[in-house]
Short mmCIF file of C-alpha atoms in Angstrom, two decimals:
data_model
loop_
_atom_site.label_atom_id
_atom_site.label_comp_id
_atom_site.label_asym_id
_atom_site.label_seq_id
_atom_site.Cartn_x
_atom_site.Cartn_y
_atom_site.Cartn_z
CA UNK A 1 -21.32 9.87 -20.40
CA UNK A 2 -18.53 11.46 -17.69
CA UNK A 3 -15.32 10.03 -17.87
CA UNK A 4 -13.07 10.88 -14.55
CA UNK A 5 -9.62 9.82 -13.81
CA UNK A 6 -8.43 9.16 -10.38
CA UNK A 7 -11.96 10.88 -9.98
CA UNK A 8 -11.16 14.30 -11.75
CA UNK A 9 -12.72 15.11 -14.95
CA UNK A 10 -10.79 14.82 -18.01
CA UNK A 11 -11.81 15.24 -21.43
CA UNK A 12 -11.33 12.88 -24.01
CA UNK A 13 -12.65 12.69 -27.84
CA UNK A 14 -14.57 10.06 -28.31
CA UNK A 15 -15.72 9.02 -32.24
CA UNK A 16 -15.88 5.38 -33.30
CA UNK A 17 -16.20 3.92 -29.86
CA UNK A 18 -19.33 1.55 -29.78
CA UNK A 19 -18.78 -0.28 -26.26
CA UNK A 20 -16.89 -0.19 -22.84
CA UNK A 21 -13.91 -1.88 -24.45
CA UNK A 22 -13.40 0.37 -26.91
CA UNK A 23 -13.29 3.56 -24.39
CA UNK A 24 -11.11 1.59 -21.74
CA UNK A 25 -8.71 0.95 -24.82
CA UNK A 26 -8.73 4.74 -25.20
CA UNK A 27 -7.85 5.23 -21.83
CA UNK A 28 -5.56 2.86 -21.51
CA UNK A 29 -3.49 4.81 -24.83
CA UNK A 30 -3.76 7.75 -22.76
CA UNK A 31 -2.34 6.52 -19.35
CA UNK A 32 0.58 4.39 -21.76
CA UNK A 33 1.70 8.14 -23.05
CA UNK A 34 2.07 9.10 -19.69
CA UNK A 35 3.82 5.97 -18.19
CA UNK A 36 0.98 5.11 -16.05
CA UNK A 37 -0.61 2.19 -14.94
CA UNK A 38 -4.25 1.80 -15.39
CA UNK A 39 -5.28 -0.45 -12.68
CA UNK A 40 -9.36 -0.24 -12.12
CA UNK A 41 -12.07 1.03 -13.83
CA UNK A 42 -15.47 2.06 -11.86
CA UNK A 43 -18.31 1.93 -14.19
CA UNK A 44 -21.53 3.42 -12.80
CA UNK A 45 -19.88 3.26 -9.42
CA UNK A 46 -19.25 -0.56 -9.60
CA UNK A 47 -15.21 -1.45 -9.45
CA UNK A 48 -14.22 -3.85 -12.34
CA UNK A 49 -10.74 -4.87 -13.15
CA UNK A 50 -9.70 -3.73 -16.52
CA UNK A 51 -9.36 -7.40 -17.89
CA UNK A 52 -12.47 -8.44 -16.37
CA UNK A 53 -15.28 -5.50 -17.71
CA UNK A 54 -18.97 -6.44 -17.76
CA UNK A 55 -20.64 -6.15 -21.46
CA UNK A 56 -22.53 -3.44 -21.20
CA UNK A 57 -23.88 -1.04 -24.13
CA UNK A 58 -22.47 2.51 -23.71
CA UNK A 59 -25.96 4.15 -23.32
CA UNK A 60 -26.41 2.48 -19.80
CA UNK A 61 -23.07 4.02 -19.00
CA UNK A 62 -23.42 6.83 -16.82
CA UNK A 63 -19.56 7.55 -15.72
CA UNK A 64 -16.77 5.90 -15.74
CA UNK A 65 -13.91 6.47 -13.26
CA UNK A 66 -10.41 5.08 -14.49
CA UNK A 67 -7.88 4.74 -11.56
CA UNK A 68 -4.54 5.30 -12.83
CA UNK A 69 -1.00 5.02 -10.56
CA UNK A 70 2.29 5.92 -11.70
CA UNK A 71 4.85 2.75 -11.70
CA UNK A 72 6.46 3.96 -8.69
CA UNK A 73 3.08 3.66 -7.05
CA UNK A 74 2.46 0.38 -7.86
CA UNK A 75 5.86 -0.96 -7.25
CA UNK A 76 5.92 1.01 -3.54
CA UNK A 77 2.48 -0.37 -2.80
CA UNK A 78 3.01 -3.63 -3.48
CA UNK A 79 6.40 -3.98 -1.72
CA UNK A 80 4.13 -2.67 1.39
CA UNK A 81 1.65 -5.39 0.94
CA UNK A 82 4.23 -8.21 0.73
CA UNK A 83 6.10 -7.06 3.38
CA UNK A 84 3.23 -7.04 5.46
CA UNK A 85 2.66 -10.47 4.37
CA UNK A 86 5.87 -11.65 5.20
CA UNK A 87 5.54 -10.50 8.65
CA UNK A 88 2.47 -12.38 8.93
CA UNK A 89 3.64 -15.35 7.58
CA UNK A 90 6.56 -15.66 9.98
CA UNK A 91 4.23 -15.11 13.13
CA UNK A 92 1.87 -17.96 12.36
CA UNK A 93 5.04 -20.05 11.57
CA UNK A 94 6.31 -19.23 15.01
CA UNK A 95 3.33 -19.57 16.62
CA UNK A 96 2.60 -23.07 15.23
CA UNK A 97 6.26 -24.29 16.27
CA UNK A 98 5.29 -22.84 19.78
CA UNK A 99 2.05 -24.58 19.97
CA UNK A 100 3.55 -27.68 18.10
CA UNK A 101 0.29 -27.84 16.01
CA UNK A 102 -0.67 -26.75 12.96
CA UNK A 103 -3.79 -26.41 10.75
CA UNK A 104 -3.22 -28.09 7.26
CA UNK A 105 -6.25 -25.89 5.79
CA UNK A 106 -4.28 -22.76 7.13
CA UNK A 107 -1.11 -24.42 5.66
CA UNK A 108 -2.45 -24.79 2.32
CA UNK A 109 -3.53 -21.02 2.73
CA UNK A 110 0.24 -20.40 3.60
CA UNK A 111 1.30 -22.37 0.65
CA UNK A 112 -0.43 -20.12 -2.11
CA UNK A 113 0.71 -17.22 -0.52
CA UNK A 114 4.12 -17.92 -0.90
CA UNK A 115 3.28 -18.24 -4.45
CA UNK A 116 1.60 -14.82 -4.89
CA UNK A 117 4.84 -13.57 -2.71
CA UNK A 118 7.13 -15.22 -5.58
CA UNK A 119 5.01 -13.46 -8.15
CA UNK A 120 5.00 -10.08 -6.76
CA UNK A 121 8.85 -9.73 -6.28
CA UNK A 122 9.05 -10.66 -10.06
CA UNK A 123 6.32 -8.43 -11.53
CA UNK A 124 8.14 -5.76 -9.28
CA UNK A 125 11.44 -6.45 -10.40
CA UNK A 126 10.23 -6.09 -13.97
CA UNK A 127 8.48 -2.98 -13.54
CA UNK A 128 11.54 -1.74 -12.36
CA UNK A 129 13.57 -2.93 -15.31
CA UNK A 130 15.72 -5.67 -14.26
CA UNK A 131 15.51 -9.43 -13.63
CA UNK A 132 15.91 -11.95 -10.25
CA UNK A 133 18.79 -13.17 -11.99
CA UNK A 134 20.61 -9.98 -12.37
CA UNK A 135 19.94 -8.55 -9.01
CA UNK A 136 22.27 -9.52 -6.51
CA UNK A 137 21.06 -9.41 -2.17
CA UNK A 138 23.64 -10.62 0.12
CA UNK A 139 26.10 -12.95 -1.23
CA UNK A 140 23.61 -14.28 -3.84
CA UNK A 141 20.77 -13.45 -6.20
CA UNK A 142 16.82 -12.99 -5.74
CA UNK A 143 16.39 -15.88 -7.96
CA UNK A 144 18.09 -18.35 -5.40
CA UNK A 145 15.87 -16.02 -2.36
CA UNK A 146 12.51 -17.61 -4.82
CA UNK A 147 13.82 -20.82 -5.05
CA UNK A 148 13.92 -20.99 -1.43
CA UNK A 149 10.31 -19.86 -1.55
CA UNK A 150 9.17 -22.41 -4.42
CA UNK A 151 11.13 -25.01 -2.31
CA UNK A 152 9.10 -24.21 0.70
CA UNK A 153 5.82 -24.40 -1.00
CA UNK A 154 6.67 -27.78 -2.52
CA UNK A 155 7.63 -29.31 1.06
CA UNK A 156 4.19 -27.80 2.58
CA UNK A 157 2.52 -29.31 -0.59
CA UNK A 158 4.01 -32.67 -0.09
CA UNK A 159 3.58 -32.71 3.75
CA UNK A 160 1.35 -35.99 4.84
CA UNK A 161 0.89 -35.64 8.55
CA UNK A 162 1.20 -32.82 10.70
CA UNK A 163 4.76 -33.87 12.32
CA UNK A 164 6.12 -33.51 8.50
CA UNK A 165 4.15 -29.75 7.98
CA UNK A 166 6.19 -28.66 11.54
CA UNK A 167 9.67 -30.28 9.99
CA UNK A 168 9.03 -28.03 7.02
CA UNK A 169 8.39 -24.73 9.18
CA UNK A 170 11.26 -25.57 11.29
CA UNK A 171 13.74 -26.08 8.48
CA UNK A 172 12.87 -23.46 5.81
CA UNK A 173 9.93 -21.52 7.59
CA UNK A 174 12.56 -18.59 7.94
CA UNK A 175 12.70 -18.49 3.79
CA UNK A 176 9.56 -15.51 4.66
CA UNK A 177 12.23 -13.54 6.70
CA UNK A 178 15.03 -13.82 3.95
CA UNK A 179 12.59 -12.36 1.05
CA UNK A 180 11.61 -9.86 3.65
CA UNK A 181 15.27 -8.57 3.16
CA UNK A 182 14.81 -9.17 -0.52
CA UNK A 183 12.01 -6.61 -0.36
CA UNK A 184 13.99 -4.16 1.52
CA UNK A 185 17.02 -4.36 -0.54
CA UNK A 186 14.42 -3.55 -3.64
CA UNK A 187 12.66 -0.31 -1.62
CA UNK A 188 16.28 1.06 -1.18
CA UNK A 189 17.79 0.28 -4.55
CA UNK A 190 19.27 2.62 -7.23
CA UNK A 191 16.30 1.33 -9.84
CA UNK A 192 13.17 2.49 -7.42
CA UNK A 193 15.10 5.64 -6.70
CA UNK A 194 15.27 6.38 -10.58
CA UNK A 195 11.41 5.37 -11.39
CA UNK A 196 10.30 7.20 -8.05
CA UNK A 197 12.53 10.58 -8.96
CA UNK A 198 11.28 10.48 -12.61
CA UNK A 199 7.52 10.20 -10.87
CA UNK A 200 8.38 13.42 -9.07
CA UNK A 201 9.34 17.40 -10.12
CA UNK A 202 12.19 16.98 -7.88
CA UNK A 203 13.40 16.09 -4.63
CA UNK A 204 12.98 19.52 -3.65
CA UNK A 205 8.99 18.82 -4.54
CA UNK A 206 8.99 15.85 -1.68
CA UNK A 207 10.73 18.20 0.85
CA UNK A 208 7.87 21.00 0.37
CA UNK A 209 5.53 18.02 0.68
CA UNK A 210 6.94 16.96 3.83
CA UNK A 211 7.43 20.52 5.16
CA UNK A 212 3.57 20.93 4.64
CA UNK A 213 2.54 17.84 6.41
CA UNK A 214 4.54 18.44 8.90
CA UNK A 215 2.51 21.67 9.15
CA UNK A 216 -0.77 20.51 9.23
CA UNK A 217 -0.56 17.26 11.35
CA UNK A 218 -1.67 19.46 14.68
CA UNK A 219 -4.87 20.67 13.04
CA UNK A 220 -5.53 17.10 11.76
CA UNK A 221 -5.15 16.24 15.65
CA UNK A 222 -7.97 18.52 16.02
CA UNK A 223 -9.97 17.17 13.17
CA UNK A 224 -10.07 13.69 14.66
CA UNK A 225 -11.42 15.77 18.12
CA UNK A 226 -14.02 17.32 16.38
CA UNK A 227 -15.00 14.02 13.88
CA UNK A 228 -15.81 11.96 17.10
CA UNK A 229 -17.60 14.89 18.44
CA UNK A 230 -20.14 14.72 15.71
CA UNK A 231 -20.48 11.33 15.17
CA UNK A 232 -21.65 11.07 18.79
CA UNK A 233 -23.78 14.36 18.01
CA UNK A 234 -25.44 11.80 15.35
CA UNK A 235 -24.28 14.75 12.70
CA UNK A 236 -22.69 11.57 10.25
CA UNK A 237 -22.83 13.47 7.45
CA UNK A 238 -20.46 16.57 8.56
CA UNK A 239 -18.27 14.09 10.42
CA UNK A 240 -17.81 11.87 7.25
CA UNK A 241 -16.56 14.82 5.28
CA UNK A 242 -14.01 15.60 7.75
CA UNK A 243 -12.66 11.82 8.44
CA UNK A 244 -12.66 12.22 4.88
CA UNK A 245 -9.99 15.17 4.42
CA UNK A 246 -8.24 13.05 7.35
CA UNK A 247 -7.79 10.12 5.27
CA UNK A 248 -6.32 11.84 2.35
CA UNK A 249 -4.06 13.90 4.78
CA UNK A 250 -2.99 10.29 6.21
CA UNK A 251 -2.30 9.15 2.46
CA UNK A 252 -0.31 11.80 1.61
CA UNK A 253 1.69 11.37 4.68
CA UNK A 254 2.52 7.65 4.09
CA UNK A 255 2.76 8.18 0.51
CA UNK A 256 5.73 11.10 1.29
CA UNK A 257 7.36 8.57 3.70
CA UNK A 258 7.52 5.57 1.36
CA UNK A 259 8.95 7.65 -1.21
CA UNK A 260 11.47 9.23 0.80
CA UNK A 261 13.05 5.56 1.19
CA UNK A 262 14.24 5.54 -2.35
CA UNK A 263 14.73 9.03 -3.28
CA UNK A 264 16.61 9.91 -0.17
CA UNK A 265 17.79 6.52 1.19
CA UNK A 266 16.15 6.61 4.34
CA UNK A 267 15.57 3.49 6.29
CA UNK A 268 12.18 4.03 8.24
CA UNK A 269 12.99 1.31 10.70
CA UNK A 270 16.25 3.43 11.43
CA UNK A 271 14.20 6.07 12.35
CA UNK A 272 12.91 5.87 16.05
CA UNK A 273 10.98 7.95 18.56
CA UNK A 274 10.29 7.09 22.06
CA UNK A 275 11.07 3.21 21.29
CA UNK A 276 8.74 3.01 17.99
CA UNK A 277 10.26 3.56 14.64
CA UNK A 278 8.76 5.22 11.82
CA UNK A 279 8.24 1.96 10.03
CA UNK A 280 6.27 0.47 12.82
CA UNK A 281 3.98 3.92 13.34
CA UNK A 282 3.20 3.75 9.69
CA UNK A 283 2.14 0.32 9.56
CA UNK A 284 -0.16 1.00 12.89
CA UNK A 285 -1.58 3.93 11.46
CA UNK A 286 -2.48 1.42 8.67
CA UNK A 287 -3.89 -0.87 10.58
CA UNK A 288 -5.85 1.39 12.96
CA UNK A 289 -7.61 2.91 9.43
CA UNK A 290 -8.55 -0.50 8.36
CA UNK A 291 -10.20 -1.05 12.23
CA UNK A 292 -11.80 2.57 11.34
CA UNK A 293 -13.61 1.69 8.07
CA UNK A 294 -14.41 -1.81 9.56
CA UNK A 295 -16.38 -0.02 12.27
CA UNK A 296 -17.83 2.46 9.84
CA UNK A 297 -18.97 -0.36 7.77
CA UNK A 298 -20.65 -1.95 11.13
CA UNK A 299 -22.18 1.41 12.29
CA UNK A 300 -20.29 0.90 15.42
CA UNK A 301 -19.65 4.65 16.34
CA UNK A 302 -18.73 3.61 19.97
CA UNK A 303 -15.78 1.59 18.68
CA UNK A 304 -15.17 3.83 15.88
CA UNK A 305 -14.58 6.91 18.40
CA UNK A 306 -12.68 5.07 21.07
CA UNK A 307 -10.03 4.36 18.31
CA UNK A 308 -10.34 7.88 16.81
CA UNK A 309 -9.73 9.79 20.05
CA UNK A 310 -7.53 6.97 21.99
CA UNK A 311 -5.38 5.36 19.23
CA UNK A 312 -5.30 7.11 16.41
CA UNK A 313 -5.02 10.90 17.64
CA UNK A 314 -2.28 10.46 19.93
CA UNK A 315 -0.55 8.62 17.00
CA UNK A 316 -1.11 11.41 14.59
CA UNK A 317 0.35 13.92 17.45
CA UNK A 318 3.86 12.22 16.86
CA UNK A 319 3.93 12.57 12.92
CA UNK A 320 5.78 16.26 13.30
CA UNK A 321 8.32 14.40 15.23
CA UNK A 322 9.14 11.60 13.10
CA UNK A 323 9.13 14.12 10.12
CA UNK A 324 11.74 16.47 11.97
CA UNK A 325 13.96 12.83 11.98
CA UNK A 326 13.23 12.43 8.56
CA UNK A 327 14.21 16.22 7.32
CA UNK A 328 17.18 16.09 9.51
CA UNK A 329 18.22 13.39 8.05
CA UNK A 330 17.79 14.25 4.75
CA UNK A 331 19.82 17.40 5.39
CA UNK A 332 22.81 15.87 6.98
#
């Protein structure tokens, strides 16, 4: 049986392990010693949550790939996901108010999303070593923002008509914009800066990563052009390999950008190139990656080629300018 950590082979001494749970317990101990968070186990290439493992004898297991992440990575990705949800929730509420109509099923989904959002804020604050009551935001604390979020959920749940739902949206729908401010504050906090710095060799390493990405960006634009040609020629296997390397490049780039926020106090919404902020550009890149993966799943090579050539490639060509702006701000 092969045990991998983030797809890399790691030697574990297995002695008394009798089942999957025993093996996972050993890996969990390994992760805790390194202050890593064990998020997922891929057993025989099938993903499982660590708390929902299959009842499987060890002799039936070919491989276990254990996905571990630093606490800083978990916090940053959670804040990013929550921030994107706030944007979607705000857009939904504004659309409903403009139309004067709201679907009750969609409103119920929004209520559930608000509950999830509150859990994200509390759990990430816990990882940062603080609590909502202890964390200030503007002239109050985060607990009051979470109370507003809970009040919004309760009001949506108790609304008995479309008009009452719209009234809730009008009076309390701004809570998602308020929570977005909380998330930005958390991302810029000293606690997160310390957490990220602890996961880096030094801030110089992050600067070096940005410089390396800056150098690689032009070549990645050509990789996209070559990938499109290979897909159009039906050489899917070769195209897939090139695209995989590109995805790794984008991951390295976005991770470096997000780490710059807490380490160097960079505000990505304040860095703008030709009218587009770094925050907006990174969100566009992530959204396009999702579209690309969807096209791959549907074997829609025409849509895939169009996105890579006419949408992704021009945006990748702007990365150098954004990194130059970030580096200039760091060095000021």
